[in-house]
Amino acid sequence: QVQLVESGGGSVQAGGSLNLSCTASRYTTYMGWFRQAPGQAREWVSAIKSADGSASYGDSAKGRFTISQDNARHTVHLQLTSLKPEDTAMYYCATTDYALASLLRGDRNSWGQGTQVTVSS
């Protein structure tokens, strides 16, 4: 099991920005972010491949969120910009030693404790 420690999040007004960070206890193949709003299903946000930094985004993140990594520190950052009230959710960091498809399925991920993002209109 990989330990993940998240930081960042908070409350902002619509149009604002936030930065989330997640540090893993060791190197892993993929790191990513999911989010879950109350009463809604978990939604994949973004992922990055540790070996080459290639990034993938869910539809809600494209054009507004940017994922990056600091491999030396096993850390990923998620920059959230142009935030909307519908982005309000608990954001969870996740990681896997398997393929991207496995990360998206979530069944073999390690998970962080979550960090709250609240966007007011």
XYZ file of N, CA and C in Angstrom:
363
model
N 0.845 -1.193 0.000
C 0.000 0.000 0.000
C 0.879 1.242 0.000
N 0.508 2.194 -0.814
C 1.234 3.452 -0.911
C 0.516 4.492 -0.061
N 1.260 5.227 0.708
C 0.665 6.315 1.489
C 0.680 7.589 0.654
N -0.428 8.296 0.694
C -0.580 9.543 -0.056
C -0.963 10.655 0.914
N -0.296 11.767 0.792
C -0.597 12.920 1.619
C -0.955 14.091 0.712
N -2.157 14.584 0.883
C -2.666 15.674 0.051
C -2.581 17.004 0.795
N -2.497 18.056 0.035
C -2.551 19.401 0.596
C -3.176 20.325 -0.434
N -3.548 21.495 0.010
C -4.213 22.451 -0.862
C -5.702 22.385 -0.661
N -6.436 22.864 -1.623
C -7.878 22.931 -1.474
C -8.272 24.174 -0.711
N -9.565 24.287 -0.489
C -10.064 25.447 0.222
C -11.304 25.987 -0.441
N -11.609 27.245 -0.122
C -12.814 27.885 -0.644
C -12.436 29.095 -1.484
N -13.041 29.191 -2.646
C -12.791 30.313 -3.538
C -14.093 30.727 -4.196
N -14.087 31.892 -4.789
C -15.232 32.331 -5.571
C -15.099 31.823 -7.006
N -16.214 31.760 -7.682
C -16.212 31.326 -9.074
C -15.221 32.163 -9.890
N -14.494 31.486 -10.754
C -13.472 32.145 -11.542
C -12.098 32.114 -10.907
N -12.039 31.721 -9.671
C -10.777 31.682 -8.945
C -9.963 30.432 -9.247
N -8.847 30.322 -8.551
C -7.914 29.214 -8.771
C -7.486 28.603 -7.440
N -7.118 27.352 -7.502
C -6.571 26.641 -6.358
C -5.513 25.665 -6.855
N -4.611 25.302 -5.959
C -3.604 24.305 -6.273
C -3.674 23.162 -5.264
N -3.745 21.960 -5.764
C -3.724 20.772 -4.932
C -2.400 20.056 -5.133
N -1.909 19.438 -4.069
C -0.681 18.656 -4.164
C -0.870 17.313 -3.483
N -0.133 16.344 -3.941
C -0.208 14.998 -3.372
C 1.170 14.368 -3.441
N 1.641 13.885 -2.308
C 2.950 13.243 -2.228
C 2.778 11.782 -1.865
N 3.418 10.925 -2.661
C 3.369 9.487 -2.421
C 4.602 9.039 -1.642
N 4.455 7.924 -0.949
C 5.551 7.412 -0.127
C 6.639 6.743 -0.957
N 6.329 6.480 -2.225
C 7.334 5.921 -3.135
C 6.907 6.178 -4.571
N 7.802 5.827 -5.477
C 7.495 5.965 -6.901
C 6.376 5.007 -7.301
N 5.476 5.499 -8.128
C 4.399 4.667 -8.668
C 4.237 4.983 -10.149
N 3.524 4.149 -10.860
C 3.430 4.287 -12.307
C 2.554 5.460 -12.727
N 1.399 5.568 -12.124
C 0.471 6.652 -12.424
C 0.011 7.288 -11.118
N -0.151 8.585 -11.174
C -0.815 9.315 -10.087
C -1.928 10.141 -10.702
N -2.981 10.330 -9.938
C -4.090 11.068 -10.506
C -5.002 11.636 -9.439
N -6.041 12.274 -9.919
C -7.032 12.902 -9.045
C -8.429 12.488 -9.472
N -9.241 12.262 -8.467
C -10.663 12.030 -8.638
C -11.391 13.049 -7.763
N -12.671 13.185 -7.992
C -13.472 14.034 -7.126
C -14.844 13.409 -6.930
N -15.444 13.786 -5.814
C -16.779 13.286 -5.516
C -17.559 14.357 -4.771
N -18.670 14.742 -5.347
C -19.575 15.690 -4.706
C -20.631 14.896 -3.939
N -21.227 15.509 -2.936
C -22.247 14.802 -2.144
C -23.367 14.269 -3.028
N -23.682 12.984 -2.851
C -24.767 12.384 -3.593
C -24.448 12.029 -5.026
N -23.201 12.244 -5.419
C -22.822 11.959 -6.798
C -21.752 10.875 -6.852
N -21.606 10.282 -8.024
C -20.592 9.258 -8.212
C -19.200 9.875 -8.274
N -18.230 9.077 -7.956
C -16.848 9.530 -8.071
C -16.527 9.792 -9.542
N -15.785 10.841 -9.782
C -15.455 11.261 -11.143
C -13.944 11.398 -11.282
N -13.408 10.805 -12.321
C -11.989 10.961 -12.604
C -11.731 12.363 -13.154
N -10.660 12.987 -12.664
C -10.320 14.343 -13.076
C -9.103 14.379 -13.987
N -8.011 13.771 -13.526
C -6.775 13.861 -14.298
C -5.795 12.812 -13.815
N -4.830 12.492 -14.668
C -3.782 11.544 -14.306
C -2.500 11.892 -15.028
N -1.401 11.443 -14.459
C -0.103 11.681 -15.069
C 0.748 10.432 -14.940
N 1.466 10.112 -16.002
C 2.349 8.959 -16.010
C 3.716 9.387 -15.493
N 4.168 8.734 -14.452
C 5.397 9.167 -13.789
C 6.620 9.074 -14.692
N 6.667 8.078 -15.555
C 7.868 7.852 -16.358
C 8.147 8.991 -17.331
N 7.092 9.570 -17.920
C 7.335 10.585 -18.946
C 6.503 11.846 -18.775
N 5.696 11.907 -17.734
C 4.915 13.123 -17.486
C 3.732 13.315 -18.402
N 3.370 12.304 -19.154
C 2.218 12.445 -20.047
C 0.945 12.538 -19.220
N 0.123 13.509 -19.582
C -1.061 13.833 -18.792
C -2.339 13.464 -19.528
N -3.351 13.120 -18.757
C -4.680 12.833 -19.288
C -5.692 13.567 -18.440
N -6.793 13.961 -19.080
C -7.799 14.744 -18.381
C -9.200 14.221 -18.674
N -10.033 14.272 -17.652
C -11.435 14.018 -17.850
C -12.094 15.221 -18.496
N -13.282 15.036 -18.989
C -13.953 16.109 -19.730
C -14.122 17.379 -18.897
N -14.406 17.227 -17.620
C -14.641 18.402 -16.784
C -13.373 19.201 -16.524
N -12.222 18.585 -16.733
C -10.953 19.240 -16.424
C -10.278 19.866 -17.638
N -10.634 19.416 -18.801
C -9.937 19.863 -20.006
C -10.029 21.377 -20.171
N -8.871 21.985 -20.375
C -8.811 23.415 -20.613
C -8.793 24.267 -19.356
N -9.078 23.682 -18.209
C -9.115 24.469 -16.983
C -8.156 23.969 -15.914
N -7.904 22.695 -15.882
C -7.029 22.114 -14.857
C -5.738 21.639 -15.518
N -4.648 21.713 -14.758
C -3.354 21.262 -15.251
C -2.684 20.395 -14.204
N -2.276 19.222 -14.615
C -1.557 18.321 -13.709
C -0.081 18.354 -14.047
N 0.750 18.302 -13.020
C 2.195 18.280 -13.217
C 2.816 17.434 -12.126
N 4.089 17.143 -12.287
C 4.723 16.269 -11.302
C 6.104 16.750 -10.920
N 6.513 16.336 -9.760
C 7.878 16.507 -9.274
C 8.335 15.110 -8.894
N 8.947 14.449 -9.858
C 9.258 13.037 -9.646
C 10.237 12.811 -8.504
N 11.125 13.745 -8.314
C 12.119 13.580 -7.256
C 11.448 13.480 -5.893
N 10.289 14.089 -5.775
C 9.578 14.079 -4.497
C 8.311 13.234 -4.537
N 8.127 12.452 -5.640
C 6.929 11.624 -5.806
C 5.681 12.456 -5.566
N 5.654 13.624 -6.141
C 4.574 14.568 -5.889
C 3.912 14.991 -7.196
N 2.598 15.079 -7.151
C 1.858 15.636 -8.262
C 1.105 16.870 -7.796
N 0.937 17.788 -8.731
C 0.223 19.020 -8.456
C -0.946 19.111 -9.437
N -2.048 19.614 -8.958
C -3.196 19.855 -9.820
C -3.595 21.313 -9.666
N -3.383 22.066 -10.728
C -3.768 23.470 -10.717
C -5.187 23.587 -11.268
N -6.037 24.174 -10.470
C -7.438 24.360 -10.840
C -7.656 25.836 -11.153
N -8.108 26.132 -12.342
C -8.367 27.523 -12.725
C -9.790 27.652 -13.269
N -10.236 28.883 -13.372
C -11.587 29.163 -13.872
C -12.613 28.282 -13.169
N -12.501 28.226 -11.859
C -13.346 27.320 -11.094
C -14.810 27.738 -11.147
N -15.668 26.720 -11.135
C -17.113 26.911 -11.189
C -17.740 26.288 -9.943
N -18.915 26.728 -9.567
C -19.574 26.099 -8.407
C -19.717 24.582 -8.556
N -19.890 24.116 -9.766
C -20.034 22.671 -9.966
C -18.732 21.900 -9.787
N -17.636 22.615 -9.586
C -16.370 21.958 -9.248
C -16.277 21.644 -7.767
N -17.230 22.108 -6.998
C -17.242 21.841 -5.560
C -17.344 20.344 -5.311
N -16.377 19.814 -4.567
C -16.310 18.378 -4.310
C -15.153 18.089 -3.378
N -15.113 16.868 -2.896
C -13.917 16.361 -2.233
C -13.022 15.799 -3.320
N -11.792 16.243 -3.343
C -10.823 15.796 -4.335
C -9.881 14.775 -3.697
N -9.748 13.633 -4.358
C -8.931 12.551 -3.847
C -7.767 12.267 -4.781
N -6.598 12.145 -4.197
C -5.430 11.695 -4.928
C -5.438 10.171 -4.955
N -4.986 9.611 -6.059
C -4.926 8.168 -6.196
C -3.677 7.782 -6.963
N -3.235 6.555 -6.754
C -2.048 6.100 -7.450
C -2.118 4.599 -7.690
N -1.391 4.157 -8.688
C -1.337 2.742 -9.012
C 0.014 2.399 -9.627
N 0.374 1.131 -9.486
C 1.567 0.623 -10.153
C 1.210 -0.022 -11.488
N -0.066 0.037 -11.852
C -0.540 -0.611 -13.058
C -0.820 0.435 -14.132
N -1.615 0.055 -15.106
C -1.847 0.935 -16.243
C -2.876 2.023 -15.927
N -2.987 2.970 -16.845
C -3.944 4.058 -16.669
C -5.367 3.514 -16.519
N -5.699 2.497 -17.308
C -7.044 1.928 -17.210
C -7.333 1.424 -15.806
N -6.315 0.867 -15.179
C -6.481 0.390 -13.807
C -6.711 1.551 -12.852
N -5.980 2.637 -13.032
C -6.188 3.810 -12.182
C -7.619 4.292 -12.305
N -8.113 4.337 -13.547
C -9.465 4.827 -13.754
C -10.513 3.893 -13.158
N -10.257 2.587 -13.206
C -11.196 1.641 -12.576
C -11.199 1.821 -11.069
N -10.039 2.059 -10.516
C -9.940 2.356 -9.091
C -9.833 1.168 -8.174
N -9.915 -0.043 -8.697
C -10.001 -1.197 -7.819
C -8.666 -1.589 -7.209
N -7.569 -1.096 -7.758
C -6.263 -1.422 -7.193
C -5.479 -0.172 -6.821
N -6.212 0.919 -6.619
C -5.543 2.170 -6.275
C -5.235 2.259 -4.789
N -4.259 3.058 -4.477
C -4.096 3.609 -3.144
C -4.705 5.003 -3.182
N -5.339 5.406 -2.087
C -6.086 6.665 -2.053
C -5.617 7.577 -0.947
N -5.684 8.869 -1.222
C -5.459 9.839 -0.180
C -6.718 10.059 0.627
N -6.612 10.919 1.638
C -7.733 11.134 2.545
C -8.739 12.123 1.992
N -8.351 12.843 0.946
C -9.247 13.804 0.326
C -9.020 15.210 0.834
N -9.248 16.163 -0.049
C -9.165 17.565 0.315
C -10.355 18.285 -0.321
N -11.002 19.137 0.457
C -12.242 19.768 0.018
C -11.964 20.999 -0.843
N -12.677 21.080 -1.940
C -12.681 22.277 -2.781
C -14.111 22.796 -2.820
N -14.279 24.058 -2.429
C -15.597 24.676 -2.428
C -15.551 25.955 -3.258
N -16.423 26.030 -4.247
C -16.466 27.195 -5.132
C -17.826 27.857 -4.982
N -17.806 29.106 -4.590
C -19.064 29.845 -4.394
C -19.344 30.742 -5.591
N -20.612 30.947 -5.835
C -21.009 31.768 -6.993
C -21.100 33.245 -6.634
